[in-house]
XYZ file of C-alpha atoms in Angstrom:
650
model
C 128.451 104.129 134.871
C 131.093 102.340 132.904
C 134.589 104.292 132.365
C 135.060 102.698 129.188
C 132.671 101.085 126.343
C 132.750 97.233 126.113
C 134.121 96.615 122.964
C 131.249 95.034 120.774
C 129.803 95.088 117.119
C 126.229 93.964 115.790
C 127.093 93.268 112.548
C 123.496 91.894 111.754
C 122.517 95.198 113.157
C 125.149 97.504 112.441
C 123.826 99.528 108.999
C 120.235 99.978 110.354
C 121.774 101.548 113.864
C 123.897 103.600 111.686
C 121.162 105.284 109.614
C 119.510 105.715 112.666
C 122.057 107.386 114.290
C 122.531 109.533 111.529
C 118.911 110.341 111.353
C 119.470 111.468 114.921
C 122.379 113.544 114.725
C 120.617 115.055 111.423
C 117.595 116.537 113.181
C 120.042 117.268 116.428
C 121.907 119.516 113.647
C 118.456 121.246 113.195
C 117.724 121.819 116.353
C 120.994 123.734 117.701
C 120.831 125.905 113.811
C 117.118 127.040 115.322
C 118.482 128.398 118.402
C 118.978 132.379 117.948
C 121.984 133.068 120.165
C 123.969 130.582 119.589
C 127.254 130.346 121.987
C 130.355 127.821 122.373
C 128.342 125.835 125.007
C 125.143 125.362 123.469
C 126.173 125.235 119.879
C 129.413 123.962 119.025
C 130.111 121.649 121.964
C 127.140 119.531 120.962
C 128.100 119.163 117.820
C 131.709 118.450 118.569
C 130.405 115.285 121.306
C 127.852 114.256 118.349
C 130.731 114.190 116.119
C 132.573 111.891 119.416
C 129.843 109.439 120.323
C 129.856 108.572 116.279
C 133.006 107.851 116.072
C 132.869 105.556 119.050
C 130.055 104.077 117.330
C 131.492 103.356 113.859
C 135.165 102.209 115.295
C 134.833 98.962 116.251
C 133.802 98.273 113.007
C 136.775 99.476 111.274
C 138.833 97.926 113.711
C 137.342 94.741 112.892
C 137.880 95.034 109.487
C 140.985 95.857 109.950
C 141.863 92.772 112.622
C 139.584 90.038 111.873
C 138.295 90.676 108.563
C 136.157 88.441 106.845
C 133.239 88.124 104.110
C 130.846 89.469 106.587
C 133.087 92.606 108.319
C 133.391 93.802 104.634
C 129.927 93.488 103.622
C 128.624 95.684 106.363
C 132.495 98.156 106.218
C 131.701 98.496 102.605
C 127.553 99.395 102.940
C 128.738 101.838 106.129
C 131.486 104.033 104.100
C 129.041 105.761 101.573
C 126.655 106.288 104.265
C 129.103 107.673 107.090
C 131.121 109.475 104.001
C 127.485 111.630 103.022
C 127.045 112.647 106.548
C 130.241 113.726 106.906
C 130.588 115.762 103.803
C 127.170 117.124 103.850
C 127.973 118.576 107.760
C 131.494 119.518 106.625
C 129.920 121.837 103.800
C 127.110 123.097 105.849
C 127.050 127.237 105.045
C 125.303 127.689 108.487
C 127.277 125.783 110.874
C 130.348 127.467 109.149
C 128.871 131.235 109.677
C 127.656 130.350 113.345
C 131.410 129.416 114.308
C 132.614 132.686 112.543
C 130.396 134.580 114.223
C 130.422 132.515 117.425
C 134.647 133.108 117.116
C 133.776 136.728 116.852
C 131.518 137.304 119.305
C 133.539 135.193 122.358
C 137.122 135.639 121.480
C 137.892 137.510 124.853
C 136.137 134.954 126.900
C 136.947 131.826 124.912
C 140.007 129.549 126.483
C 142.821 128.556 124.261
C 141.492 124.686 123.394
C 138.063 126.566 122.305
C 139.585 129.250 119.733
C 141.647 126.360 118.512
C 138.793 123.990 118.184
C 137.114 126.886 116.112
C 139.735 127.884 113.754
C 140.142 124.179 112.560
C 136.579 123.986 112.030
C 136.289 127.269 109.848
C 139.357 125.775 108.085
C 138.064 122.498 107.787
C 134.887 123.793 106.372
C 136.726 126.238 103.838
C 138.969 123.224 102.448
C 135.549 121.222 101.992
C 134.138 123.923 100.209
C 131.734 124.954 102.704
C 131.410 128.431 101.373
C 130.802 127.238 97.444
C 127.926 126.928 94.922
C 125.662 124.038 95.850
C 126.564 122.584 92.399
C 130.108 122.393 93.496
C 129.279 121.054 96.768
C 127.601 118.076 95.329
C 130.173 117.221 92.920
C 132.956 116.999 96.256
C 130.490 114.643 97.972
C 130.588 112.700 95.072
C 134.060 112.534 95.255
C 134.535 112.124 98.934
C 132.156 108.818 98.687
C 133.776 107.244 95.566
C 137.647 108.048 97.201
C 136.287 105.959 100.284
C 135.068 103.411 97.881
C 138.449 103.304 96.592
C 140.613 103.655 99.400
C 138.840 100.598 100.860
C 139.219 98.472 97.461
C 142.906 99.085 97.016
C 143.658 98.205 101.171
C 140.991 95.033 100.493
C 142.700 94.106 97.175
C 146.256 94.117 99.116
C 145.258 91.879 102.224
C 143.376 89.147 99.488
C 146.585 89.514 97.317
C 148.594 88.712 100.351
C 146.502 86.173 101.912
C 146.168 84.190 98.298
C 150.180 83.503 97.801
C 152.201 80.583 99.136
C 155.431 78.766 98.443
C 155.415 75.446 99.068
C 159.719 74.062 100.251
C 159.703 70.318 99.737
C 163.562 70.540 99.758
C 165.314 70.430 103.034
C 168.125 72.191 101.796
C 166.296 75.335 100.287
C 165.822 75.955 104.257
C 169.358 75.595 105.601
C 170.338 78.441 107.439
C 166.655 79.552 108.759
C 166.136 80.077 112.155
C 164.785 76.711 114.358
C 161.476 79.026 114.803
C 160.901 80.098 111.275
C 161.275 76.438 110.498
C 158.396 75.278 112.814
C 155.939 77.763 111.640
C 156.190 77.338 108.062
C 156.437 73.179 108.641
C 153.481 71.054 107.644
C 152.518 67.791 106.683
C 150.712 66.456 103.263
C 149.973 63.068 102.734
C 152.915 61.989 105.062
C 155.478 64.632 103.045
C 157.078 67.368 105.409
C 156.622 70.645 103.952
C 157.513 73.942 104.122
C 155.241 77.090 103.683
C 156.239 80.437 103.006
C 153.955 83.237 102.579
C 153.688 86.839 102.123
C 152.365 87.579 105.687
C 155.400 89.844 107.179
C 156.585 87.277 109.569
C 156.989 84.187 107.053
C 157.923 87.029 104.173
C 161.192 88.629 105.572
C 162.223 85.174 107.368
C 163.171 83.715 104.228
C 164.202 87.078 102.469
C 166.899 87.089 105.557
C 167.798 83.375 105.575
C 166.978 81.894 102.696
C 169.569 80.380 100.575
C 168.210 79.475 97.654
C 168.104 82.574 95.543
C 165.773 81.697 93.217
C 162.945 81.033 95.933
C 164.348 84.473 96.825
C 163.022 85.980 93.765
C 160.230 84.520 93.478
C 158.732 85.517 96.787
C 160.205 88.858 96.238
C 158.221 89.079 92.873
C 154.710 87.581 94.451
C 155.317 90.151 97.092
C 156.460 93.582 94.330
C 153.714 92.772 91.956
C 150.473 92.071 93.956
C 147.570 93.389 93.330
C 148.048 94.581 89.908
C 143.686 95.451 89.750
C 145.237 98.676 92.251
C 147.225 100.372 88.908
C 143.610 101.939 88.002
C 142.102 102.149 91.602
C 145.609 104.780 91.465
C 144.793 106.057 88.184
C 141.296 107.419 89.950
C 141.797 108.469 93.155
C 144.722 111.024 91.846
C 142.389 112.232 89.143
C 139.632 112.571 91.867
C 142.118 114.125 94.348
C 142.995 116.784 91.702
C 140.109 117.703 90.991
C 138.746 118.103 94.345
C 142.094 120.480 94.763
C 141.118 122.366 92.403
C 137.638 122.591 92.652
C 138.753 124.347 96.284
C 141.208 126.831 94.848
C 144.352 125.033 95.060
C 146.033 124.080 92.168
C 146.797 120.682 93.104
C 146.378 117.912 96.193
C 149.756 118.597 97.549
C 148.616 122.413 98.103
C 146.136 121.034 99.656
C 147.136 119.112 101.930
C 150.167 121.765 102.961
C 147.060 123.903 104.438
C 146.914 121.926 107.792
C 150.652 120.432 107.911
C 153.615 122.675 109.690
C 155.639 122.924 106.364
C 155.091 126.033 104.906
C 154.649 125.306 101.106
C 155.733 122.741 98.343
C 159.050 124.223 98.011
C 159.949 123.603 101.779
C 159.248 120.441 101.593
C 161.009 119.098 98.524
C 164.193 121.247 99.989
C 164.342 119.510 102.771
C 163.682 115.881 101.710
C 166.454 117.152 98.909
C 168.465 118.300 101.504
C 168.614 114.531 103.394
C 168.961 113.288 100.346
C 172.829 115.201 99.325
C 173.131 114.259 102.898
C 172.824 110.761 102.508
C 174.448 109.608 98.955
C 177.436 109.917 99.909
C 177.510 107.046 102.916
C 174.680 105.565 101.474
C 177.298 104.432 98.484
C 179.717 103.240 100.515
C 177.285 101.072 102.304
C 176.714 99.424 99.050
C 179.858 99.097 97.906
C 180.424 97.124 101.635
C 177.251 94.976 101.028
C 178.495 94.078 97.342
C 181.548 92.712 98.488
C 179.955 90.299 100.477
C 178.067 88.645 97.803
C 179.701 86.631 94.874
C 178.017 88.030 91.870
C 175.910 91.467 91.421
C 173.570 92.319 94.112
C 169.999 92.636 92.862
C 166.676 93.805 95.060
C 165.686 89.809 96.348
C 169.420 90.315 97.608
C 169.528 92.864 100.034
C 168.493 91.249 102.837
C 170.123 87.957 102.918
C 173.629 89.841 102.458
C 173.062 92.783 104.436
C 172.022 89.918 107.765
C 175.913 88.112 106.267
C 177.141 91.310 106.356
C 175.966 92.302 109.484
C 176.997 88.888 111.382
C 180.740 90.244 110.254
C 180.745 93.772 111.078
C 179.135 93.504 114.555
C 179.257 89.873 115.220
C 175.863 89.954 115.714
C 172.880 87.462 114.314
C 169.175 88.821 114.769
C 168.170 85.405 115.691
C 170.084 84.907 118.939
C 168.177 87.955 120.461
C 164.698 86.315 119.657
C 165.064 84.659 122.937
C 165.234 88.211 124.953
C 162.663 89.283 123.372
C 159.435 87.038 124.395
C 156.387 89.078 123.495
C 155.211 89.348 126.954
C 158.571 90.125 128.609
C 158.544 92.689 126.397
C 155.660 94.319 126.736
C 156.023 94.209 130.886
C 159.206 95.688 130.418
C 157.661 98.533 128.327
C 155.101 99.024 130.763
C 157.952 99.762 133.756
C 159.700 101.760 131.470
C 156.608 104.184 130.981
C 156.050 103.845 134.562
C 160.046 105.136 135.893
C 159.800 107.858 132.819
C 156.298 109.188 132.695
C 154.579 107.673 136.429
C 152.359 105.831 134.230
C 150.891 102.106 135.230
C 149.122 99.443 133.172
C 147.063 96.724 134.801
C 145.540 93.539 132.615
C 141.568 94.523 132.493
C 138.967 91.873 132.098
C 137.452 92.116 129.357
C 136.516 89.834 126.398
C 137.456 90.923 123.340
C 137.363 90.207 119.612
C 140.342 87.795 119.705
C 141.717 85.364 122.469
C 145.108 86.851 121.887
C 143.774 90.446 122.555
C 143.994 91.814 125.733
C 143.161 95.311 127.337
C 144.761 97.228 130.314
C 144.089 100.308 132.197
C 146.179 102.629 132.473
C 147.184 105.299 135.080
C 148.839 108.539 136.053
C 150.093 109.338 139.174
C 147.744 106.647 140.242
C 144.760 107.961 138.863
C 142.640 106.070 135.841
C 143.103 107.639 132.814
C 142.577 105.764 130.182
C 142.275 102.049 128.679
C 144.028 100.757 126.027
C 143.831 97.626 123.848
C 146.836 95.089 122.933
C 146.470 92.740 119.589
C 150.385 91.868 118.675
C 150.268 88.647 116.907
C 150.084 88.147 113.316
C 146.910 86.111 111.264
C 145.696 85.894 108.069
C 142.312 87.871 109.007
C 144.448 91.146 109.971
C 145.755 93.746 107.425
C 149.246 93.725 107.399
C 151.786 96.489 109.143
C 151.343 97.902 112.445
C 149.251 100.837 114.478
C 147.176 102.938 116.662
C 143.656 103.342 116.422
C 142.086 106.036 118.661
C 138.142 104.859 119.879
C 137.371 107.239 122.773
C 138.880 110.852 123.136
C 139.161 112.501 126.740
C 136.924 115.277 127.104
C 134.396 117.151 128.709
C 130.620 116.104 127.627
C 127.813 118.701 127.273
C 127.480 118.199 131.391
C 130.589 118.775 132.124
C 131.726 115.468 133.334
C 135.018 114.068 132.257
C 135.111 111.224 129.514
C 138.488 108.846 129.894
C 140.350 107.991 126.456
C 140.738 104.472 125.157
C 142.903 103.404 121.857
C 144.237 100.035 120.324
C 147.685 99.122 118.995
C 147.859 96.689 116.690
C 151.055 94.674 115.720
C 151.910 91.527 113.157
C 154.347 89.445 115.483
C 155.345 86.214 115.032
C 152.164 84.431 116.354
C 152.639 82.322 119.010
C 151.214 78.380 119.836
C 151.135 75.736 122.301
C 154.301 74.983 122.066
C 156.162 78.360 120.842
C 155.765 81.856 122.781
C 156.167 85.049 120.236
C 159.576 85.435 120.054
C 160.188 89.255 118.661
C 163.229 90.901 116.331
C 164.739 93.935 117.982
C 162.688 95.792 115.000
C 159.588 94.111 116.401
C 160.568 95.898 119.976
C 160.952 99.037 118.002
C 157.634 98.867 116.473
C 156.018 98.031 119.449
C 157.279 101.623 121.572
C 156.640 103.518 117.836
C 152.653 102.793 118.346
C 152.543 103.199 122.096
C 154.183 106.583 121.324
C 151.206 107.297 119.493
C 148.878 105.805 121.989
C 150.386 108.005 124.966
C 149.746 111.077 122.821
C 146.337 110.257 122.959
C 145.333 108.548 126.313
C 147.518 110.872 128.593
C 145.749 114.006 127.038
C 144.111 116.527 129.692
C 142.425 118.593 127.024
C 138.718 119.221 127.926
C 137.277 119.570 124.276
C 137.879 116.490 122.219
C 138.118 117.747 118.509
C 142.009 118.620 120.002
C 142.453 116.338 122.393
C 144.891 113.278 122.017
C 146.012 112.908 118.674
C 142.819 114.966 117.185
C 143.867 118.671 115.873
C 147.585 117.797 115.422
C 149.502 118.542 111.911
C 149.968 115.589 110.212
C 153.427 116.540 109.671
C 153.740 116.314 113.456
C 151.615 113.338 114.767
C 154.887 110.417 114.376
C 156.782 113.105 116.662
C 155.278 110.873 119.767
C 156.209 107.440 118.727
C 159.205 108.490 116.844
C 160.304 109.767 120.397
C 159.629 106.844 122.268
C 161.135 104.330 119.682
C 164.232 105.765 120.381
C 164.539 104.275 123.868
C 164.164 100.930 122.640
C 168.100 100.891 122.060
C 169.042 102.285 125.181
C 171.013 100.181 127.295
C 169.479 100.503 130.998
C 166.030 100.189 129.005
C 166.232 97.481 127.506
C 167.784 95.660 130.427
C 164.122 96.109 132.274
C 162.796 93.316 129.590
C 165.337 91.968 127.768
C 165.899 88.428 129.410
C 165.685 84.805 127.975
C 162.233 83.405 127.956
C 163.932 80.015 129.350
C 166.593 81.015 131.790
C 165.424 84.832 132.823
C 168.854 85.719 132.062
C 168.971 89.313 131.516
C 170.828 90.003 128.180
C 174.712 90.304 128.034
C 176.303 93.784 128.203
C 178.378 92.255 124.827
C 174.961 91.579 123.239
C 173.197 95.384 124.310
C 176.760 96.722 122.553
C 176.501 94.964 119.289
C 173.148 95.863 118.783
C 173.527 99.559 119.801
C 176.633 100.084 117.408
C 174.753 97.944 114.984
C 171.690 100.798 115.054
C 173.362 102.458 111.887
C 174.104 99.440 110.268
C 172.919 100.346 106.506
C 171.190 103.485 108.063
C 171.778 106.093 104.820
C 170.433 103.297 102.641
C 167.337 102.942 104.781
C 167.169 107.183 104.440
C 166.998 106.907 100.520
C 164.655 104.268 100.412
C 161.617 106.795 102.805
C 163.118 109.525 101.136
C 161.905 107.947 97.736
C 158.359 106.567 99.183
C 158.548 110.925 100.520
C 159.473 112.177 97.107
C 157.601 109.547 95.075
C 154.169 110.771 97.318
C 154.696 114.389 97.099
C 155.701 115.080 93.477
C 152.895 112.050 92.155
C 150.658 114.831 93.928
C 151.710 118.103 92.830
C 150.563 117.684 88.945
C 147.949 115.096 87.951
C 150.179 112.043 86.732
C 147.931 109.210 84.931
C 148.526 105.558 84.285
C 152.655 105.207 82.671
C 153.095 108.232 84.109
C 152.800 106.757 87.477
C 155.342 104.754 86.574
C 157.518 106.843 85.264
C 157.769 109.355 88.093
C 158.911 106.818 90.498
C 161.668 105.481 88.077
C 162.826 109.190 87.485
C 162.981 109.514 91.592
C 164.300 106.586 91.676
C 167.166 107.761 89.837
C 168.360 109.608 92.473
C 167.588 106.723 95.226
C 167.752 103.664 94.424
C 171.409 102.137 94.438
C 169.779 98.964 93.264
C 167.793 99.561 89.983
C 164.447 97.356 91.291
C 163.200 95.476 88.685
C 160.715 96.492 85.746
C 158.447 94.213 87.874
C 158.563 96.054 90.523
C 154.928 97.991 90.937
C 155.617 99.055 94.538
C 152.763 101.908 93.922
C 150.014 99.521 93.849
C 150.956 98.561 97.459
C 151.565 101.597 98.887
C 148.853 102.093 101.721
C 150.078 104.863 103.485
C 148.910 107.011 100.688
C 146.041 105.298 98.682
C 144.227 103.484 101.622
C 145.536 105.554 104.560
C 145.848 109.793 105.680
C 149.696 110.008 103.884
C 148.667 111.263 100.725
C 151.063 113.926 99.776
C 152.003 113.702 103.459
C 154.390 110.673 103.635
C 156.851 113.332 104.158
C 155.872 113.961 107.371
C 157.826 110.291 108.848
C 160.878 112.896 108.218
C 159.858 116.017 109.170
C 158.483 114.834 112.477
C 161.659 112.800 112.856
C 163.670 115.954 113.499
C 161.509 117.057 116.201
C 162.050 113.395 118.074
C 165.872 113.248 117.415
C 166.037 116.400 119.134
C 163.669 116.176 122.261
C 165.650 112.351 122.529
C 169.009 113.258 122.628
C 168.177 116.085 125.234
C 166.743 113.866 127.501
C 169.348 111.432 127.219
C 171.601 113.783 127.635
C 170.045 114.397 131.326
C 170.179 110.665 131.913
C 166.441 109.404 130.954
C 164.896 108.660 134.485
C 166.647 112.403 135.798
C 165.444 114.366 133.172
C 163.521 117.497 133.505
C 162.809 117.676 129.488
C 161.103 114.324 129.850
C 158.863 115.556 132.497
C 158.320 118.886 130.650
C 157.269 116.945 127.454
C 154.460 114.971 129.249
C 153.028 118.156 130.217
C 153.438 119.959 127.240
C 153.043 117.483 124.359
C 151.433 114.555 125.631
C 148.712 116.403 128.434
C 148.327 119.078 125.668
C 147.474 116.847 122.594
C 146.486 119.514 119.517
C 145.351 122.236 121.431
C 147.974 124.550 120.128
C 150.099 124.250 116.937
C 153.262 121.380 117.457
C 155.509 124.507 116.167
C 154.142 125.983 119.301
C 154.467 123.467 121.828
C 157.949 122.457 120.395
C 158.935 126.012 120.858
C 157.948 125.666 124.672
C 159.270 122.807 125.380
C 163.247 122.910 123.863
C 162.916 126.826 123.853
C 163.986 127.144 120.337
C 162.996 125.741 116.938
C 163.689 122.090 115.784
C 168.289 121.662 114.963
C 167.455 119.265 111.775
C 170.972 118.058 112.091
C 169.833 115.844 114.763
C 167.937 113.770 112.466
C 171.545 113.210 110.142
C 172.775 112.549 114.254
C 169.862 109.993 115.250
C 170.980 107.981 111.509
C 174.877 108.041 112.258
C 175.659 110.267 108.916
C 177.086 112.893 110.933
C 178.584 113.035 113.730
């Protein structure tokens, strides 16, 4: 038998397998309520490896969407959702599933294992938040709401990647590209009826090339304003999904979605998390100011948002001496992601070997990975950016380790995705050093999952962990991408192999801060924007005028009355962020305090490392992160690290 699935989707086939399989797990569900002693083994592990082998099923077709979306992947995405979303509300509110794990909790408490109890109690409290225990009249009217928020989730994320796919800027004026890099230059170069051209677009890459490097302010602007103000059609898409998240709060006891969501995250209640995102924010002002005032002098009139960029890389060049595009070279895609790999490997004793496998793209590519030499786990590389792929970058879990029903171990699998510069024939993917750090951010997550040695899989890997606490992985691993003997193990020119200059590893380690409190008001006001937008139900100008008030408070640079950053905010209208966007922070003090202690113990020598692939990674969500934190430092989480990690304090 395989170790892994072969990655593959029928989409001719795909929405009658999936009623079928539905149909399936449907009368399953009837067959384990019929039993009359029901027990851990023969009730709820069933049902948690039903709920496993659907996921596997239905994830390749999100991931499709997601990576090579076209006409057809959102035909079948957008028949699947209402379909998958039903099923999944109607066995998240079923009464007698809920009172068999109570009494199942009951009954085997002494003999259940610690991954059991837990997989329990998040069950009974996922049930009770989906209302499990109410009137039937209720229940139907949260289905209803579950399916349309799906609906909409997938609208606003679809209405973002057309918005950003249907913009370009044509440059017939070879001086409106002076100063961009040789590379940037050659991808956005094109010919029309014998003309050289110039394209610039809103895909990542292309956008923030000329936001850095372009000259001409006025093209600036203008990409800056195609970028702030697409896809207005998401201003009501907003409008409904709060209402709808409201009154599904409330309609569950809570008196609004940010309650709500507080019920599975490690922050207590609303007040601890607006004091401490208030907290970094007194923090921050201060130096944040003075960073502006720096930046202003550099430009010759008064710095507006299309500005930021281009002065801050001027700026930059002068403070540290350093230009972003003379590291490009170091940083070839696959250099990179070798040197990774022998990084994990000296830290953690983990290997990755190139698989065979076709996938969904040529520039996709999977590798297995192992522990101490044994298989553990495959995962799935797709770097490069296109126009079919959503913007942004992540992990997507497919298969969880676990025991099946038979006992036999199942190995985990997950995919990172990435939007690098895309390589060609004549061009290899040159990365920024922010590329790099995106890059270890997502295998962070990756390794949370694949290295987990949890036997049940509903808190295995990533599954079962607070939201609050799930970027504590890749947060931690990011980290390393500015350490100096690390990034000697891949840094080297893609032409010479010349392993980059000590000089060049300085300037970019001293430049980590550059503008580092401004970067901490702008996620403190995406943080405060999500939560408060979420803790009363705020409706069309409102919208607006909650951001503007936060905004107040965090923005140095009044944005522009153009500006509708809401309507492309993913994280918490198409992603799992609502009222949780917070948790980038929060989880943020837990990785600038496990980093500095193992670099503090000199990386490869430490014994923290080691003890945090046992207890975070191997454990996945078996136990509560406050928990497992608490066992591995032997205290509770010093947020002053986090004002460390960002240079504010000392």
């Amino acid at each position: 038998m395989e170790k892994f699935l072969p990655f593959a989707c029928d989409l001719d086939n795909f929405i009658s397998q999936l009623t079928q399989h539905l149909d399936e797990n449907n009368k399953k569900i009837q067959t384990l309520l019929k039993q009359e002693k029901k027990t851990f083994q023969n009730f709820v592990k069933p049902l948690e490896m039903m709920d496993e082998y659907l996921d596997e099923y239905f994830t390749p077709l999100s991931h499709l969407n997601a990576v090579n979306n076209s006409e057809k992947t959102q035909k079948v995405y957008t028949e699947a959702l209402p379909l998958i979303t039903e099923y999944s509300t109607q066995l998240s509110q079923n009464i007698n599933i809920y009172k068999a794990y109570k009494t199942i909790l009951k009954n085997e408490e002494e003999t259940l294992n610690t991954e059991q109890k837990r997989v329990l109690t998040l069950n009974i409290l996922n049930f009770e938040l989906s209302g499990a225990h109410l009137d039937k009249k209720i229940k139907q009217r949260l289905q209803e709401i579950n399916i349309r928020k799906s609906e909409l989730a997938n609208n606003f994320s679809q209405n973002l990647l057309d918005a950003t796919n249907a913009y370009e800027y044509i440059i017939t004026d070879e001086a409106d590209i002076e100063g961009l890099p040789q590379s940037e230059i050659e991808n956005a170069r094109f010919e029309e009826a014998g003309v050289v051209k110039y394209r610039f677009t809103l895909q990542m890459p292309s956008y923030i090339a000329y936001m850095t490097y372009g000259k001409n302010r006025k093209i600036r602007e203008e990409l800056y304003r195609a970028y702030v103000s697409r896809a207005p059609q998401n201003a009501k898409i907003i409008d409904e999904i709060l209402a709808l998240r409201n009154e599904m709060s409330q309609l569950l006891g809570f008196s609004n979605y940010a309650q709500y969501s507080l019920a599975t995250k490690m922050a207590k209640d609303e007040k601890s998390v607006l004091g401490f995102l208030e907290d970094l924010l007194e923090n921050s002002v201060p130096q944040a100011k003075n960073e502006l005032q720096e930046l202003q002098n550099t430009a010759p009139h008064k710095l507006e948002s299309h500005d930021t960029s281009y002065y801050a890389e001027i700026l930059k060049k002068e403070q540290y001496d350093i230009d972003e595009e003379e590291y490009r070279p170091y940083f070839e895609q696959k250099n990179v992601v070798d040197g990774m790999f022998s990084f994990l490997n000296q830290l953690f004793n983990v290997t990755c070997k190139q698989a065979d496998e076709k996938l969904w793209h040529e520039k996709a590519y999977a590798y297995d990975v192992y522990e101490d030499n044994i298989l553990k786990a495959r995962i799935y590389l797709d770097l490069e950016a296109r126009e079919s792929k959503r913007g942004g970058a992540w992990m997507h879990n497919w298969q969880t380790h676990c025991t099946n029903e038979e006992g036999k171990e199942q190995l985990a699998s997950a995919f990172i995705v990435c939007n690098f510069p895309p390589s060609n024939d004549t061009t290899p993917s040159l990365l920024r050093h922010d590329d790099v750090v995106t890059l270890f951010h997502e295998t962070g997550h990756t390794l949370h999952h694949i290295l987990s040695e949890v036997k049940e899989n509903e808190v295995s890997g990533v599954n079962g962990v607070e939201w609050d606490a799930v970027e504590f992985p890749s947060q931690f691993l990011e980290n390393f991408a500015y350490e100096p003997q690390v990034l000697k193990m891949f840094a080297k020119h893609y032409t010479t192999q010349e392993i980059i200059p000590d000089i060049m590893i300085d300037k970019l380690v001293r430049s980590k801060n550059f503008l580092s409190a401004m970067g901490m008001l702008r996620q403190l006001e995406f943080s405060l924007f999500d939560f408060q937008l979420h803790t009363k139900l705020y409706q069309a100008d409102e919208v607006q005028n909650l951001l503007d008030q936060i905004r107040e408070k965090t923005a140095l640079i009044k944005p522009p009355k153009y500006n509708k950053f809401q309507n492309g905010f993913a994280h918490i209208f198409s992603g799992g962020y609502a009222a949780g966007y917070y948790s980038y922070k929060w989880a943020e003090v837990l990785s600038a305090d496990a980093f500095y202690t193992v670099i503090d113990e000199n990386i490869f020598d430490s014994s923290t490392a080691k003890k945090y692939q046992n207890i975070i990674l191997h454990r996945g969500g078996s136990q509560s992160m406050q928990k497992l934190f608490r066992e591995l430092m032997g205290r509770d989480a010093d947020t002053s690290q986090l004002l460390r990690l960002n240079g504010i304090i000392e």
